[in-house]
Tab-separated table of C-alpha atoms in Angstrom:
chain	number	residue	atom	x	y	z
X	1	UNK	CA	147.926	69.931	4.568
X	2	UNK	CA	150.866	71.857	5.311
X	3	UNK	CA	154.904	69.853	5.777
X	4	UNK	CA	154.519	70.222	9.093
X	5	UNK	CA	151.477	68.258	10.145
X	6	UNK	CA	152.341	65.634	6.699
X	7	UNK	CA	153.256	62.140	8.308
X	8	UNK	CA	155.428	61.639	5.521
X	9	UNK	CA	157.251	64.802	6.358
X	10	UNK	CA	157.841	64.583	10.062
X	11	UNK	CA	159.424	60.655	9.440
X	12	UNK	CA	162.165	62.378	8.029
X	13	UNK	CA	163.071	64.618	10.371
X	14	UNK	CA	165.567	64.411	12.520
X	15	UNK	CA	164.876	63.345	16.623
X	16	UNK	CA	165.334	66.923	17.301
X	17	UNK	CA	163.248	68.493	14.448
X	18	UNK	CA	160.768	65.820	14.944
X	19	UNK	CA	160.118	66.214	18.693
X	20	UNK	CA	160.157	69.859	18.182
X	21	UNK	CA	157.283	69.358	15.516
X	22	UNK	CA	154.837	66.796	18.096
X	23	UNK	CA	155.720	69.515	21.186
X	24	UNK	CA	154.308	72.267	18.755
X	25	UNK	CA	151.120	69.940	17.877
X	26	UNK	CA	150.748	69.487	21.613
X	27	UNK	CA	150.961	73.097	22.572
X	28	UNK	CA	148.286	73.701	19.965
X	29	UNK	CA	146.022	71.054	21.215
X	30	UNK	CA	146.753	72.807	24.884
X	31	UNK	CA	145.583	75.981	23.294
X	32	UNK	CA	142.365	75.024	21.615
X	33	UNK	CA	141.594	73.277	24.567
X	34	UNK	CA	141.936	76.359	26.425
X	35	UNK	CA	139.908	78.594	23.972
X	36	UNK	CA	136.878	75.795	25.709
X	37	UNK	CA	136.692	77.392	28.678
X	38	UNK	CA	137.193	77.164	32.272
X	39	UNK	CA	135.915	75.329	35.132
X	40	UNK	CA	136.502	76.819	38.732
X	41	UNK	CA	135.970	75.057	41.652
X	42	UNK	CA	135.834	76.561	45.501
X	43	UNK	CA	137.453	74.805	47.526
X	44	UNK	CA	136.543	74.868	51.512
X	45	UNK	CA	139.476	73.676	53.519
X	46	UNK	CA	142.459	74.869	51.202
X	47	UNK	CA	141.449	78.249	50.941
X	48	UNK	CA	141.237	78.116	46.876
X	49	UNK	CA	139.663	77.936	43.783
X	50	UNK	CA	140.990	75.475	41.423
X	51	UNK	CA	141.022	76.262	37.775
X	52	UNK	CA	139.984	73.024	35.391
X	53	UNK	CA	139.820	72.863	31.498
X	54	UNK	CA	136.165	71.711	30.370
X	55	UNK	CA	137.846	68.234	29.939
X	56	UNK	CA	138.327	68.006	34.213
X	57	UNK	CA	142.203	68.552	33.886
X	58	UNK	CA	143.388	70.443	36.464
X	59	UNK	CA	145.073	73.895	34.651
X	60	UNK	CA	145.935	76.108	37.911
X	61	UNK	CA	144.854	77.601	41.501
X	62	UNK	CA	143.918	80.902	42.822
X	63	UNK	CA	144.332	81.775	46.390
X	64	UNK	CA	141.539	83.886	47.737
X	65	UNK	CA	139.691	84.374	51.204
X	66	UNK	CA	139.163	81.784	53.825
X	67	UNK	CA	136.528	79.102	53.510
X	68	UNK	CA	135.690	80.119	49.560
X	69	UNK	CA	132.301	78.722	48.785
X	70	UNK	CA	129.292	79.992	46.409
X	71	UNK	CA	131.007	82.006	43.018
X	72	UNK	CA	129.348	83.627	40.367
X	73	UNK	CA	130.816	85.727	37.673
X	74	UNK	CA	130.609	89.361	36.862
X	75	UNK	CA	128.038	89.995	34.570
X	76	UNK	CA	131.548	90.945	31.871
X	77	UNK	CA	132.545	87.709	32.789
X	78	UNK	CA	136.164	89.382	33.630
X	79	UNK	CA	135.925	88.852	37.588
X	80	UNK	CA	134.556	85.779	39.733
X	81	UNK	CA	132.936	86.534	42.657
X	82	UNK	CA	133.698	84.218	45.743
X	83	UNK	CA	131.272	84.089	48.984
X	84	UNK	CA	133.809	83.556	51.953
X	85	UNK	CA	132.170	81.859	55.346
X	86	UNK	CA	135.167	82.332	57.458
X	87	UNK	CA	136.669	85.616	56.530
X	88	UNK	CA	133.325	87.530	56.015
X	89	UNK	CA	133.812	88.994	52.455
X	90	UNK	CA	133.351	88.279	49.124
X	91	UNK	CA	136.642	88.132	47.273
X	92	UNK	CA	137.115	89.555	44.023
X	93	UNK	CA	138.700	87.303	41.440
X	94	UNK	CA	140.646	88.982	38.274
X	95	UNK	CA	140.279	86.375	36.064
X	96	UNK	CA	142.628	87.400	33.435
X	97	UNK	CA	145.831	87.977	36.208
X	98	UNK	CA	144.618	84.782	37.825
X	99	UNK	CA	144.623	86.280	41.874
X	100	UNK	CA	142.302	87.567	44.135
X	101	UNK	CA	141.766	91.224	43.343
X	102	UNK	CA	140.186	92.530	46.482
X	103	UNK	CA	137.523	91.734	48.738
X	104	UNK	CA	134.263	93.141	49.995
X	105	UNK	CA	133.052	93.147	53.531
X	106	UNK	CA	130.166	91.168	54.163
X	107	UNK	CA	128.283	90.314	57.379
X	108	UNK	CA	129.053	87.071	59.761
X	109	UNK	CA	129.631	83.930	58.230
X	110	UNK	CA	128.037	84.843	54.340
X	111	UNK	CA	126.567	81.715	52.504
X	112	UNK	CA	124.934	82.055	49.278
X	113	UNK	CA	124.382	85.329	47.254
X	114	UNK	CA	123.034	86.255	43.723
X	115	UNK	CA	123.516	89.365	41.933
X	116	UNK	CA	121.101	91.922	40.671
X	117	UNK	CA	120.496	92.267	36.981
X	118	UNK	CA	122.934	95.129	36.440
X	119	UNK	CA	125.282	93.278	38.133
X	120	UNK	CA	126.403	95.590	40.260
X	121	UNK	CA	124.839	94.376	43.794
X	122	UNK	CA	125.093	91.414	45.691
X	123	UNK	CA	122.417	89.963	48.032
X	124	UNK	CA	123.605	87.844	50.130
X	125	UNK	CA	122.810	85.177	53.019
X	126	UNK	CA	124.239	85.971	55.977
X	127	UNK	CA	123.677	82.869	57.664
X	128	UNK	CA	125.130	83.830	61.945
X	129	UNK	CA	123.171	86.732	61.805
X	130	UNK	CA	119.855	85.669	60.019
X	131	UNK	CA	119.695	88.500	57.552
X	132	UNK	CA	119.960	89.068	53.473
X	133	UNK	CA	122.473	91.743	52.859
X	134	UNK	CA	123.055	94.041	49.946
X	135	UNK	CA	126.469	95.115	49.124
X	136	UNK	CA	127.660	97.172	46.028
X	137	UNK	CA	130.472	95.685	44.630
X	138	UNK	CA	132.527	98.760	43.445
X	139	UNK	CA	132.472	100.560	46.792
X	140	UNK	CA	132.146	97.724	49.334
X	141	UNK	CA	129.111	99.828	50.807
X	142	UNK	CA	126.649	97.950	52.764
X	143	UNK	CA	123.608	99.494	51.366
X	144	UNK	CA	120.503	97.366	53.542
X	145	UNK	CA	119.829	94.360	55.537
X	146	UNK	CA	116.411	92.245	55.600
X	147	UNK	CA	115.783	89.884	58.697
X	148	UNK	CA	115.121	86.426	57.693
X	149	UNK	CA	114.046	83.175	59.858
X	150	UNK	CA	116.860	81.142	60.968
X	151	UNK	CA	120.029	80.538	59.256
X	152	UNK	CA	119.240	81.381	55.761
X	153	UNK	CA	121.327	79.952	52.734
X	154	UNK	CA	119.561	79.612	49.339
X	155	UNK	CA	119.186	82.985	47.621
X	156	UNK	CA	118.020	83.844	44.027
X	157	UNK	CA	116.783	86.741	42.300
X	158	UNK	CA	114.123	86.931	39.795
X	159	UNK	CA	115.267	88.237	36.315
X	160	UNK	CA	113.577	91.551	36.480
X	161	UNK	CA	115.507	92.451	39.997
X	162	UNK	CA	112.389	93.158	41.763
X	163	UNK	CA	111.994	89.876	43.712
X	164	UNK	CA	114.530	87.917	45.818
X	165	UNK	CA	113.606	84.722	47.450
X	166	UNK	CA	115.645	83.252	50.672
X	167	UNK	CA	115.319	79.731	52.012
X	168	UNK	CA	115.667	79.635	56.116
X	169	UNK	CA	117.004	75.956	57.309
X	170	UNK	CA	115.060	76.345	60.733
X	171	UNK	CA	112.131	78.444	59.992
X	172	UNK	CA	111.405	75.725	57.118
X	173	UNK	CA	110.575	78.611	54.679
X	174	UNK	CA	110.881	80.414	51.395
X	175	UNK	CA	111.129	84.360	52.014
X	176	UNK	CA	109.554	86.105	49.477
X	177	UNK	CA	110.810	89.830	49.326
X	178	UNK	CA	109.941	92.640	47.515
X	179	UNK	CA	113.485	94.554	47.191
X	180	UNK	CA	112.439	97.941	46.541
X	181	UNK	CA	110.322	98.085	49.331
X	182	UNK	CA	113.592	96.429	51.298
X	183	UNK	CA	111.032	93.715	53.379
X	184	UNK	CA	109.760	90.122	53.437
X	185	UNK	CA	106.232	90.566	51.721
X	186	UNK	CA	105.575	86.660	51.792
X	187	UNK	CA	106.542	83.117	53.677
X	188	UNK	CA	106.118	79.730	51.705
X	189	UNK	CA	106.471	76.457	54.099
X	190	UNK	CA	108.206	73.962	51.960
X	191	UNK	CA	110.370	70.652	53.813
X	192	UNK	CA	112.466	70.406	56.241
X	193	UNK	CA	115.730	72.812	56.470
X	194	UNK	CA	115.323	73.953	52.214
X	195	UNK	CA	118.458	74.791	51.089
X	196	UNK	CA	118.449	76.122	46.973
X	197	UNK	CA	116.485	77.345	44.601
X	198	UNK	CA	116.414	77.173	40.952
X	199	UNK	CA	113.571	79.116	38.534
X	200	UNK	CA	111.773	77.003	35.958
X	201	UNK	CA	109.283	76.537	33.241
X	202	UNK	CA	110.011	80.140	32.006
X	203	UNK	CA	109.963	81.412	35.847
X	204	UNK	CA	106.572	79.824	36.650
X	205	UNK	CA	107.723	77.500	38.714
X	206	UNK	CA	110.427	77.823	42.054
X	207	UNK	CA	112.026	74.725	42.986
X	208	UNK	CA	114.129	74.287	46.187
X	209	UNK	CA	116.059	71.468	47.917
X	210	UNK	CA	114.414	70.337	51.140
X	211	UNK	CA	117.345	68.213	53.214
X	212	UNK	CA	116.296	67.069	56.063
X	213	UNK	CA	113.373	65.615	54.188
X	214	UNK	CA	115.026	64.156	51.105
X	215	UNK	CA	112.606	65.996	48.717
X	216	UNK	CA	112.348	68.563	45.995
X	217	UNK	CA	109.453	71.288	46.963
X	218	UNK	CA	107.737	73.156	43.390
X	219	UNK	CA	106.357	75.916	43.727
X	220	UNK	CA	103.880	78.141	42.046
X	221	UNK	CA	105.303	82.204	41.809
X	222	UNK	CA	102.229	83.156	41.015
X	223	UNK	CA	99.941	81.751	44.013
X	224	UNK	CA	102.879	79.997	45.957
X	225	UNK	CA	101.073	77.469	45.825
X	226	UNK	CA	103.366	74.349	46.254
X	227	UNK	CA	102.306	72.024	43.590
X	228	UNK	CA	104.519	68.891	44.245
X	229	UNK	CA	106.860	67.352	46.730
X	230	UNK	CA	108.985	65.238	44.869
X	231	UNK	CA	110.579	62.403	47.024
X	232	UNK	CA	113.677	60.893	46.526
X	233	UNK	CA	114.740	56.910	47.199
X	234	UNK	CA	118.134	55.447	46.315
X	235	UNK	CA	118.503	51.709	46.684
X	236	UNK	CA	120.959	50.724	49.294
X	237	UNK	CA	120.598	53.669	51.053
X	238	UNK	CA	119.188	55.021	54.451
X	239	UNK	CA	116.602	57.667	53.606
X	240	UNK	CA	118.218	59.986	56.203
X	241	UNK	CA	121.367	59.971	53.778
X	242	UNK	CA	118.993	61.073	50.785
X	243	UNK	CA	120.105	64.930	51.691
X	244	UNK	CA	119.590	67.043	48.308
X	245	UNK	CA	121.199	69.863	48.200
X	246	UNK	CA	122.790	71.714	45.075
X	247	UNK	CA	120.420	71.475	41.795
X	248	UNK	CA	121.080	73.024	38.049
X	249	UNK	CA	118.557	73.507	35.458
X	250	UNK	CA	119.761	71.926	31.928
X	251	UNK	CA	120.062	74.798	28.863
X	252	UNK	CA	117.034	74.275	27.384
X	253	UNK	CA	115.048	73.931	30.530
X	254	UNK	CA	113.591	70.386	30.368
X	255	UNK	CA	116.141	68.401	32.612
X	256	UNK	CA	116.398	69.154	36.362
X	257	UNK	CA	119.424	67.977	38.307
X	258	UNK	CA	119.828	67.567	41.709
X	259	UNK	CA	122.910	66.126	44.452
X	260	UNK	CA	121.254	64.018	46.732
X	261	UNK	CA	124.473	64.910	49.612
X	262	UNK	CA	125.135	61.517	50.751
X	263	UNK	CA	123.543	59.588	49.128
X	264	UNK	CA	126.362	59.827	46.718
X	265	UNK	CA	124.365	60.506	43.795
X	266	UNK	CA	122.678	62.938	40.945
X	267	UNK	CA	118.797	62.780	40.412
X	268	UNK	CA	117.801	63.718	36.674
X	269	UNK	CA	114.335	64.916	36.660
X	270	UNK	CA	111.656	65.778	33.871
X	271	UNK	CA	110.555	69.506	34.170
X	272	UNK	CA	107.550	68.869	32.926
X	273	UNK	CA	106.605	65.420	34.631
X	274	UNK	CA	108.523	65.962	38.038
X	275	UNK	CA	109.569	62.738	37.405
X	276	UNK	CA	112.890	61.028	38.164
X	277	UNK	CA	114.147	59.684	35.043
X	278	UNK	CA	117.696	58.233	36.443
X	279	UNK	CA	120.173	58.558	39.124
X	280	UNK	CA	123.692	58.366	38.607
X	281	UNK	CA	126.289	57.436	40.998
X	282	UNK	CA	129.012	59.783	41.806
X	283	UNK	CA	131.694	60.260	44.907
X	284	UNK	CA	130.639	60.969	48.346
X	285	UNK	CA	128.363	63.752	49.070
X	286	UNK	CA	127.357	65.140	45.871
X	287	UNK	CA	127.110	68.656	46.959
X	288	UNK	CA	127.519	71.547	43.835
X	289	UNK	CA	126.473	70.917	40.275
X	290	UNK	CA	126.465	73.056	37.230
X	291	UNK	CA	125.891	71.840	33.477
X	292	UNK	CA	127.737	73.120	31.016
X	293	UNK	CA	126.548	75.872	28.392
X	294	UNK	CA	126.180	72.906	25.491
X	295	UNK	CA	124.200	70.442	27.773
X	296	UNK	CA	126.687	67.794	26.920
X	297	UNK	CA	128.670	67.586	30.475
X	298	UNK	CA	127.619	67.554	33.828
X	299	UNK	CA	129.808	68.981	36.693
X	300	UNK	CA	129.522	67.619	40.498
X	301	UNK	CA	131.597	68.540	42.979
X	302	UNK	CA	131.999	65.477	46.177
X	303	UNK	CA	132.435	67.217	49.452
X	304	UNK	CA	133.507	64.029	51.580
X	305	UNK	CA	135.550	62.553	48.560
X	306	UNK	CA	137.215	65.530	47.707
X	307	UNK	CA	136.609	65.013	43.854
X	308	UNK	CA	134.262	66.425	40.657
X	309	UNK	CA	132.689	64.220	38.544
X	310	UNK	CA	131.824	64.826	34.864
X	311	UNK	CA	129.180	62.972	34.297
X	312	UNK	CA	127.956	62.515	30.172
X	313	UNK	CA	123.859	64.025	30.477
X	314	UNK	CA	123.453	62.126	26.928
X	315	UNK	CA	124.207	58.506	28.190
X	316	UNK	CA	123.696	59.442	31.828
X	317	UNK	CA	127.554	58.246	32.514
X	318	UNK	CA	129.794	59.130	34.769
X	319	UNK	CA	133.108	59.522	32.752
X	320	UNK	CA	135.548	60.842	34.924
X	321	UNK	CA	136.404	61.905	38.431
X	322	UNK	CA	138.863	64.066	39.562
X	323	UNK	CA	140.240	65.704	42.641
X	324	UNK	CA	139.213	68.747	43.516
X	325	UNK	CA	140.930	70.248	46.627
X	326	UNK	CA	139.743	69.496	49.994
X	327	UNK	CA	135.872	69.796	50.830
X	328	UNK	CA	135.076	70.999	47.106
X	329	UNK	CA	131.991	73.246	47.216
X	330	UNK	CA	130.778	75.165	44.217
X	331	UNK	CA	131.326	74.950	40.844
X	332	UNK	CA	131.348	77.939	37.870
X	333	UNK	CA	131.784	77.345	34.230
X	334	UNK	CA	133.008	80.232	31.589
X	335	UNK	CA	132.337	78.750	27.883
């Protein structure tokens, strides 16, 4: 133990010396905290992306385009990528000067985008115009478009590059296209207006958010097949405010988790049963999720109550909530 961190020692300081020694063991503290990682938030209505330790205190805020909603980071984990409805671009985030680097022009009112495995293009749903788009990120070239059904959202890559599947709200659909050939090679009805998709049970399996009909869809990638519909029930609520949206997959794949929008809570599911284990209450419109690299912490952002939860996957606990900007929509984690 060194004289500076001995109790004995610090008692005899004097007031000066001995603040000076607790302000250096809280700037420590601040800094191991911050070699944890980073949580950033999008938020909708202030035009931002707020910048939280892994303990949900707030650290900073990055201005960046207007209406900043879906984010992913660049496959160096140097940049964040920001999908932005209302200025038509996806911004460019330098994450080590903290500020929106540039942006790239996208198509009318862009929703939700993945990246291929290189990292170096971004499909995206371009939901005004009913189209995927693919942009390369250096240049900012549009390089092709694929017509979808009615406003599509939910977009997701397979890990080999050579699939992409889009969810269209109206059409009540999963697009299935082959992106070499550049076209829709397969539609899968699943519920009413499916929003997101997540890959499980090593890629077998393609879950996706129905809505409008407060159910989870699984589906077979082989056949297509869907292979259950799970329904969701909260007590004390109207089924019509059971409207799942956002869903993360836990690290080691067993645990689904999914916002159930206003029904102001999180659904934890069994991969392999498809059954609900638990629900947990959270703020008002659970709405984006992501789980933390270590499977200990859940994070949800609360559109309507402007907050993020962290909720403790272990004991199935919320243990904290804090505010998150104004209509809080996605949520990216950097270990």
């Amino acid at each position: 133990m060194s004289e500076t961190s001995n109790p004995f020692f610090t008692r005899g300081l004097k007031p000066f010396a001995r603040t000076l020694a607790m302000a250096l063991g809280v700037a420590a503290f601040s800094q191991a905290a911050m070699a944890e990682g980073r949580v950033y938030v999008s938020s909708e209505k202030d035009n931002k992306v707020y910048v939280f330790d892994v303990a949900g205190e707030r650290v900073g805020a990055i201005d960046v385009c207007k209406r900043p909603r879906h984010m992913m980071l660049s496959k160096s984990g140097s940049e964040l990528y920001v999908c932005c409805g209302d200025s038509n671009a996806l911004g460019v985030v330098d994450l080590a000067k903290g500020k929106l680097a540039r942006t790239v022009e996208l198509g009318d009112s862009p929703e939700i985008f993945d990246l291929s495995p290189d990292g170096k293009t971004a499909y995206v749903s371009i939901e005004e115009e009913n189209v995927m788009g693919a942009y390369d990120i250096a240049s900012g070239e549009d390089l092709f478009e694929i017509k979808t059904g009615g406003e599509p959202e939910g977009v997701l890559l397979t890990p080999d590059g050579k699939t992409a599947y889009v969810t269209s709200e109206v059409a009540n659909l999963i697009h299935v296209i082959d992106v070499e050939a550049k076209k829709v090679v397969k539609n899968v009805k699943v519920g009413k207006r499916p929003r997101r998709f997540v890959l499980a049970a090593g890629g077998a399996e393609l879950w996706v958010t129905n809505e409008l009909d407060g159910t989870v869809s699984v589906v077979d990638t082989k056949d297509y097949k869907e292979l259950k519909r799970i329904k969701f029930e909260v007590k004390g609520m109207r089924q019509t405010d059971i409207t799942p949206v956002g869903m993360t997959i836990s690290p080691d794949g067993k645990t689904m988790w999914v916002g159930l929008g206003r029904a102001n809570h999180v659904a934890e599911i069994d991969v392999a049963t498809r059954e609900v284990r638990r629900q947990i209450l959270v703020g008002k419109r659970a709405w984006g999720l992501a789980q933390h690299p270590d499977g200990k912490t859940l994070y949800v952002t609360n559109g309507l109550s402007d907050d993020m939860t962290l909720i403790d996957t272990a004991t199935g606990k919320s243990v904290k909530t804090v505010g998150a900007g104004r209509v809080p929509h996605s949520i990216v984690i950097k270990p």
